[in-house]
Structures are given as C-alpha cells and as structure tokens.
C-alpha positions as MATLAB code, in Angstrom:
seq = 'MTDQSRIDIRSVTKLYGPVRAVNNVDLTIEGGAYCCMIGPSGCGKTTLLRMIAGHETPSSGTILIGGQDVTHARTGSRGTALMFQNYALFPHLSLTDNVAFSLKVNGVGAAERRDKAREMLGRVQLLHLADRVPSELSGGQQQRVALARALITNPKVLLLDEPLSALDEFLRLRMRVELKRLQNQLGITFIHVTHTQPEAIALADQVVVMDHGVIDQAASPREVYNHPHSPYVARFMGG';
ca = [
      11.599   -5.175  -11.677;
       9.107   -2.999  -13.386;
       7.501   -5.564  -15.733;
       7.519   -8.099  -12.818;
       5.496   -5.637  -10.703;
       2.999   -4.482  -13.397;
      -0.572   -5.201  -12.276;
      -3.384   -6.036  -14.756;
      -7.011   -6.219  -13.196;
      -9.468   -7.761  -15.690;
     -13.237   -7.603  -15.391;
     -12.839   -8.093  -11.636;
     -16.197   -8.105   -9.645;
     -16.588   -8.775   -5.846;
     -20.098   -9.609   -4.527;
     -21.106   -9.638   -0.954;
     -24.563  -11.197   -1.262;
     -26.460   -8.742   -3.444;
     -23.968   -5.980   -3.017;
     -21.397   -5.402   -5.842;
     -18.508   -3.957   -3.827;
     -16.446   -3.989   -6.879;
     -18.148   -3.929  -10.239;
     -16.433   -5.236  -13.448;
     -13.194   -3.229  -13.019;
     -10.458   -3.161  -15.511;
      -7.221   -1.461  -14.530;
      -3.627   -1.638  -15.408;
      -0.887   -0.208  -13.008;
       2.523    0.012  -14.607;
       5.449   -1.687  -12.851;
       7.188    0.802  -10.512;
       4.429    3.288  -10.370;
       3.025    4.975   -7.304;
      -0.778    4.512   -7.567;
      -3.280    6.097   -5.350;
      -6.826    4.794   -4.991;
      -9.129    7.531   -3.914;
     -12.875    7.789   -3.211;
     -15.388    8.009   -0.327;
     -15.974    5.318    2.265;
     -17.564    2.273    0.767;
     -16.521    3.006   -2.859;
     -14.676   -0.337   -3.281;
     -11.185    0.799   -3.048;
     -10.014   -1.195    0.006;
     -11.900   -4.261   -1.369;
      -9.862   -4.011   -4.620;
      -6.661   -3.609   -2.565;
      -7.408   -6.667   -0.433;
      -8.027   -8.738   -3.738;
      -4.644   -7.660   -5.064;
      -3.184   -8.687   -1.658;
      -4.955  -12.061   -1.715;
      -7.014  -11.386    1.444;
     -10.171  -11.434   -0.613;
     -11.012  -13.579   -3.767;
     -12.760  -12.014   -6.680;
     -16.275  -13.354   -7.429;
     -15.203  -13.257  -11.167;
     -12.362  -11.752  -13.303;
      -8.628  -12.045  -13.161;
      -5.672  -10.322  -11.379;
      -2.249  -10.667  -12.997;
       1.055   -9.519  -11.375;
       4.130   -9.437  -13.688;
       1.981  -11.275  -16.250;
       1.172  -14.145  -13.789;
      -2.364  -14.982  -12.958;
      -2.577  -14.621   -9.145;
      -6.447  -14.535   -8.928;
      -6.344  -17.640   -6.617;
      -2.801  -17.614   -5.426;
      -1.977  -17.731   -1.735;
      -1.159  -14.399   -0.089;
       2.376  -15.315    0.529;
       3.215  -16.388   -3.027;
       2.097  -13.386   -5.054;
       4.884  -10.968   -4.282;
       2.796   -8.517   -2.422;
       3.043   -7.007    0.953;
       0.199   -5.203    2.856;
       0.830   -2.597    5.391;
      -2.294   -2.493    7.658;
      -3.978    0.731    8.843;
      -3.436   -0.226   12.541;
       0.263   -1.185   12.102;
      -0.367   -4.588   14.021;
       2.957   -4.548   15.604;
       3.891   -7.105   18.389;
       4.106   -5.097   21.755;
       6.506   -7.692   23.385;
       9.038   -7.855   20.684;
      11.862   -5.435   19.856;
      11.800   -3.483   16.551;
      14.422   -5.759   15.170;
      12.366   -8.799   16.062;
       9.117   -7.108   14.728;
      10.745   -6.439   11.403;
      12.293   -9.996   11.215;
       9.125  -11.822   12.027;
       8.119  -12.965    8.569;
      11.750  -14.167    7.903;
      11.519  -16.176   11.107;
       8.235  -17.739    9.908;
       9.991  -18.620    6.620;
      12.827  -20.325    8.449;
      15.678  -17.824    7.807;
      18.520  -18.303   10.429;
      18.750  -15.966   13.382;
      21.827  -14.143   12.422;
      20.767  -13.539    8.877;
      17.312  -12.266    9.683;
      18.649   -9.966   12.461;
      21.101   -8.505    9.812;
      18.295   -8.036    7.322;
      16.042   -6.545    9.899;
      18.587   -4.009   10.982;
      19.484   -3.024    7.478;
      15.685   -2.528    6.759;
      15.510   -0.494    9.997;
      18.372    1.685    8.526;
      16.394    2.334    5.523;
      13.524    3.801    7.437;
      15.942    5.716    9.733;
      15.203    3.794   12.934;
      18.366    1.780   13.314;
      19.318    3.713   16.528;
      16.011    2.422   18.198;
      16.525   -1.226   16.978;
      16.287   -2.738   20.625;
      13.224   -0.703   21.781;
       9.700   -2.073   21.935;
       6.766   -0.317   20.012;
       5.247    1.264   23.086;
       8.453    3.329   23.416;
       7.890    4.929   19.920;
       5.798    7.765   18.479;
       3.029    6.976   16.024;
       5.218    7.990   13.080;
       8.002    5.829   14.055;
       5.588    2.789   14.587;
       4.480    3.414   11.219;
       7.952    3.344    9.851;
       8.422   -0.131   11.631;
       5.380   -1.387   10.013;
       6.820   -0.143    6.603;
      10.059   -1.907    7.151;
       8.285   -5.250    8.334;
       6.261   -5.007    5.028;
       9.302   -4.510    2.840;
      11.701   -7.073    4.303;
      10.030   -9.891    2.290;
      11.346   -7.928   -0.787;
       7.759   -7.592   -2.431;
       7.117   -6.719   -5.993;
       4.113   -4.693   -4.890;
       3.664   -2.778   -1.548;
       0.018   -2.296   -0.639;
      -0.998    0.666    1.936;
      -4.429    0.822    3.334;
      -4.878    4.413    4.515;
      -1.349    4.343    5.920;
      -1.295    8.084    7.068;
      -4.811    8.347    8.478;
      -3.823    7.753   12.162;
      -1.092   10.658   12.089;
      -1.356   14.358   12.850;
      -0.891   16.892    9.980;
       2.720   17.623   10.445;
       3.610   13.817   10.587;
       1.499   13.032    7.668;
       3.480   15.585    5.461;
       6.668   14.164    6.676;
       5.610   10.476    5.991;
       4.465   11.495    2.484;
       7.942   12.511    1.740;
       9.342    9.489    3.319;
       7.003    7.023    1.366;
       7.932    8.819   -1.961;
      11.706    8.591   -1.121;
      11.384    4.890   -0.400;
       9.392    4.111   -3.571;
      11.873    5.935   -5.657;
      14.824    4.082   -3.894;
      13.191    0.651   -4.267;
      11.623    0.982   -7.589;
       8.705   -1.232   -6.819;
       4.985   -0.623   -7.364;
       3.160    1.184   -4.466;
      -0.670    1.069   -4.314;
      -1.954    3.381   -1.703;
      -5.630    3.715   -0.545;
      -6.585    7.195    0.711;
      -9.584    9.468    0.954;
      -7.536   12.624    0.940;
      -7.086   14.510   -2.264;
      -3.926   16.354   -1.396;
      -2.211   13.062   -0.525;
      -3.065   11.523   -3.876;
      -1.897   14.528   -5.777;
       1.451   14.715   -3.840;
       2.325   11.103   -4.091;
       0.730    9.336   -7.130;
       2.029    8.859  -10.734;
      -1.516    7.397  -11.267;
      -4.698    8.344   -9.480;
      -7.634    6.020   -9.474;
     -10.968    7.671   -8.509;
     -13.614    5.106   -7.473;
     -17.447    5.482   -6.813;
     -19.856    2.637   -6.049;
     -17.461   -0.123   -7.041;
     -16.450    1.244  -10.461;
     -13.554    3.358  -11.693;
     -14.590    6.776  -12.736;
     -11.235    7.856  -13.978;
      -7.554    6.568  -13.857;
      -4.892    8.947  -14.983;
      -2.020   11.105  -13.851;
      -2.942   13.533  -10.909;
      -2.625   16.480  -13.233;
      -4.984   14.987  -15.843;
      -7.671   14.031  -13.295;
      -7.435   17.399  -11.600;
      -7.351   19.467  -14.823;
      -9.625   17.305  -17.030;
     -12.096   15.483  -14.832;
     -14.266   12.858  -16.661;
     -17.406   13.533  -14.608;
     -19.008   16.060  -12.249;
     -18.374   13.480   -9.518;
     -14.554   13.420  -10.101;
     -14.394   17.323  -10.372;
     -16.370   17.574   -6.865;
     -14.170   14.831   -5.420;
     -10.842   16.183   -6.428;
     -12.031   19.718   -5.496;
     -11.778   21.163   -9.012;
];
C-alpha cells in the first residue's frame, strides 16, 4: 500500500486571476505517512489539499499518486477521499445509510453495503448507534461518522480539511488519538490541514509549513521545531 499511496507534487502552481494561491510547490509525501499542512489563513494549504483531491485543477505542474499522474483525473478515480470541515452528513439518513452512501452510488448491493457500513462504524466505535440519525449525535460522534464515510471507499489517501476545528478542547484531544490510531491501523497516507501547532506536532510524521503559497519547510515535527529554516517558521511553530 505504501508505494501506492505516495504523493509527488511537482512544480504545482494555482492561479486565481493575478493571485498565486500556490506558487511552484514541490513536495513528496511518503506512502503511509501522516502529513500535517500548517500555516495561517490564506497560505495555500487548503488549495493544495483540494488539488490533491481533484476538487481544483493546477494551473501548471503535476500531481502523482502512487507514481500515476492524476493531475487531471476525476475526483472519484484517483484513490483519494476528502473529509469536509462541516461533515456534510445527510440529516434524514441513518448512520448506516450515511456511511454506505458512496457504495450505493457505485451500485453496490444493499446487503453488502450495509455490512461494509456497519463494519466501518465498528472501526470508529459507533456500531451501537448505527440506526440513529445525525441530529441524535454529539459533534465528536458526527465527525467519526464522516470519517467512516470517507474511509469506506478504501482510499489510498485520506484528506482532512481542518477536521478538529469545530470541536471543543477535550474532544479535540480525544479525536487526535482516534485519528492516529486509525491511521496506524489502516496504513494509508493521511494529509491533514490545520492551523494549530500542537495538533501538527502531536499527529504528524511530516509537517509542511506554508506561507503565501510556498512551502517554507517540510520535515519531521522535531526538525521543524528544533531547527526552523526561517524566522517565520520559528515564530509560527512557537519556537
């Protein structure tokens, strides 16, 4: 799985009119790594995430996943799953049907998709609530449903856009542990956009610090914290 889920970003630029949201970025994320992209609002981290997901197309450059050029591939055919910040659950569907939804769209039979959805709910420790609807859950539980729904397609790469920002401090710490546990269990690449330094340091194998559309430093949390490449990185990481 690890080589299949390696990501190579080569000379990627994204223009919105005259604005360079991402500017000539080169980055390799090893397969099976937990990568956190960090930086202030507007630094380009979410745009880069959305280009990996296929929700945005680079103005120039190449994105490879597992050695395959996916720069212009359809969202559904590149082996990625994106978990949105607002969870985007269907309010009228049970947790089982929420999680199984993408399998239904892909024509998987009712019994099989139900079994798979329940298995995935078990993985995020929500099987006992399988027949409830989202409004009957806490924020942390809703988030785990969104996580199960993203993972049911068996992606090579899971993309998380500020996944913990809506949670209170206690839940955020619990969900950090949960995310790391799941990533270790699944062995796939996680790319997690955040603007909080403790989150990146706690979770990441690789921290990517961005500013104004460029990568200032990409290294292990220890390296970034102890040996920042610039005063900006030092200030941002709190060193």
